């Protein structure tokens, strides 16, 4: 993921789960939630932006 680049859920599925098997939206959402929890202690949680209808973006300062 490039900084400030929005990736669709489908893009993320293809990049993370390269097996080609179907990954449900719920699985992706849980993993995004876990990622936010892991980066929260260093105050980066607010930089992982959900763009409704588009995907996710890692915002840099």
PDB file of C-alpha atoms in Angstrom:
ATOM      1  CA  UNK A   1       0.000   0.000   0.000  1.00  0.00           C
ATOM      2  CA  UNK A   2       1.385   3.355  -1.012  1.00  0.00           C
ATOM      3  CA  UNK A   3       0.854   6.360   1.289  1.00  0.00           C
ATOM      4  CA  UNK A   4      -2.230   8.399   0.390  1.00  0.00           C
ATOM      5  CA  UNK A   5      -3.349   5.818  -2.193  1.00  0.00           C
ATOM      6  CA  UNK A   6      -6.850   4.403  -1.866  1.00  0.00           C
ATOM      7  CA  UNK A   7      -7.075   0.662  -2.354  1.00  0.00           C
ATOM      8  CA  UNK A   8     -10.389  -1.019  -2.961  1.00  0.00           C
ATOM      9  CA  UNK A   9     -11.374  -4.058  -0.950  1.00  0.00           C
ATOM     10  CA  UNK A  10     -10.781  -6.164  -4.051  1.00  0.00           C
ATOM     11  CA  UNK A  11      -7.264  -4.734  -4.459  1.00  0.00           C
ATOM     12  CA  UNK A  12      -6.494  -5.584  -0.830  1.00  0.00           C
ATOM     13  CA  UNK A  13      -7.861  -9.109  -1.201  1.00  0.00           C
ATOM     14  CA  UNK A  14      -5.653  -9.729  -4.224  1.00  0.00           C
ATOM     15  CA  UNK A  15      -2.531  -8.293  -2.597  1.00  0.00           C
ATOM     16  CA  UNK A  16      -2.946  -9.943   0.818  1.00  0.00           C
ATOM     17  CA  UNK A  17      -4.628 -13.261   0.019  1.00  0.00           C
ATOM     18  CA  UNK A  18      -2.927 -14.324  -3.181  1.00  0.00           C
ATOM     19  CA  UNK A  19      -4.392 -17.809  -3.088  1.00  0.00           C
ATOM     20  CA  UNK A  20      -7.260 -16.749  -5.331  1.00  0.00           C
ATOM     21  CA  UNK A  21      -9.881 -18.071  -2.929  1.00  0.00           C
ATOM     22  CA  UNK A  22     -12.896 -15.937  -2.101  1.00  0.00           C
ATOM     23  CA  UNK A  23     -12.419 -13.784   0.998  1.00  0.00           C
ATOM     24  CA  UNK A  24     -15.585 -12.381   2.525  1.00  0.00           C
ATOM     25  CA  UNK A  25     -15.884  -8.655   3.332  1.00  0.00           C
ATOM     26  CA  UNK A  26     -16.247  -9.561   7.013  1.00  0.00           C
ATOM     27  CA  UNK A  27     -12.799 -11.197   7.014  1.00  0.00           C
ATOM     28  CA  UNK A  28     -11.255  -8.082   5.504  1.00  0.00           C
ATOM     29  CA  UNK A  29     -13.120  -5.810   7.940  1.00  0.00           C
ATOM     30  CA  UNK A  30     -11.918  -7.839  10.938  1.00  0.00           C
ATOM     31  CA  UNK A  31      -8.335  -7.642   9.717  1.00  0.00           C
ATOM     32  CA  UNK A  32      -8.560  -3.866   9.181  1.00  0.00           C
ATOM     33  CA  UNK A  33      -9.963  -3.542  12.710  1.00  0.00           C
ATOM     34  CA  UNK A  34      -7.086  -5.621  14.119  1.00  0.00           C
ATOM     35  CA  UNK A  35      -4.574  -3.503  12.218  1.00  0.00           C
ATOM     36  CA  UNK A  36      -6.099  -0.334  13.684  1.00  0.00           C
ATOM     37  CA  UNK A  37      -5.834  -1.817  17.194  1.00  0.00           C
ATOM     38  CA  UNK A  38      -2.172  -2.658  16.649  1.00  0.00           C
ATOM     39  CA  UNK A  39      -1.233   0.801  15.416  1.00  0.00           C
ATOM     40  CA  UNK A  40      -3.339   2.656  18.021  1.00  0.00           C
ATOM     41  CA  UNK A  41      -0.552   2.782  20.671  1.00  0.00           C
ATOM     42  CA  UNK A  42       1.613   4.855  18.334  1.00  0.00           C
ATOM     43  CA  UNK A  43      -1.323   7.153  17.456  1.00  0.00           C
ATOM     44  CA  UNK A  44      -1.570   6.063  13.843  1.00  0.00           C
ATOM     45  CA  UNK A  45      -5.076   4.595  14.088  1.00  0.00           C
ATOM     46  CA  UNK A  46      -6.646   7.787  12.746  1.00  0.00           C
ATOM     47  CA  UNK A  47      -4.401   7.621   9.675  1.00  0.00           C
ATOM     48  CA  UNK A  48      -5.976   4.426   8.342  1.00  0.00           C
ATOM     49  CA  UNK A  49      -8.941   6.019   6.592  1.00  0.00           C
ATOM     50  CA  UNK A  50     -12.059   4.239   5.378  1.00  0.00           C
ATOM     51  CA  UNK A  51     -13.336   5.800   2.180  1.00  0.00           C
ATOM     52  CA  UNK A  52     -16.905   4.633   2.015  1.00  0.00           C
ATOM     53  CA  UNK A  53     -17.702   2.955  -1.275  1.00  0.00           C
ATOM     54  CA  UNK A  54     -14.054   3.129  -2.408  1.00  0.00           C
ATOM     55  CA  UNK A  55     -11.794   1.296   0.031  1.00  0.00           C
ATOM     56  CA  UNK A  56      -9.018   2.189   2.482  1.00  0.00           C
ATOM     57  CA  UNK A  57      -6.241   4.765   2.484  1.00  0.00           C
ATOM     58  CA  UNK A  58      -3.144   5.157   4.653  1.00  0.00           C
ATOM     59  CA  UNK A  59      -2.855   8.897   5.136  1.00  0.00           C
ATOM     60  CA  UNK A  60       0.563  10.407   5.741  1.00  0.00           C
ATOM     61  CA  UNK A  61       1.288  13.758   7.289  1.00  0.00           C
TER      62      UNK A  61
END
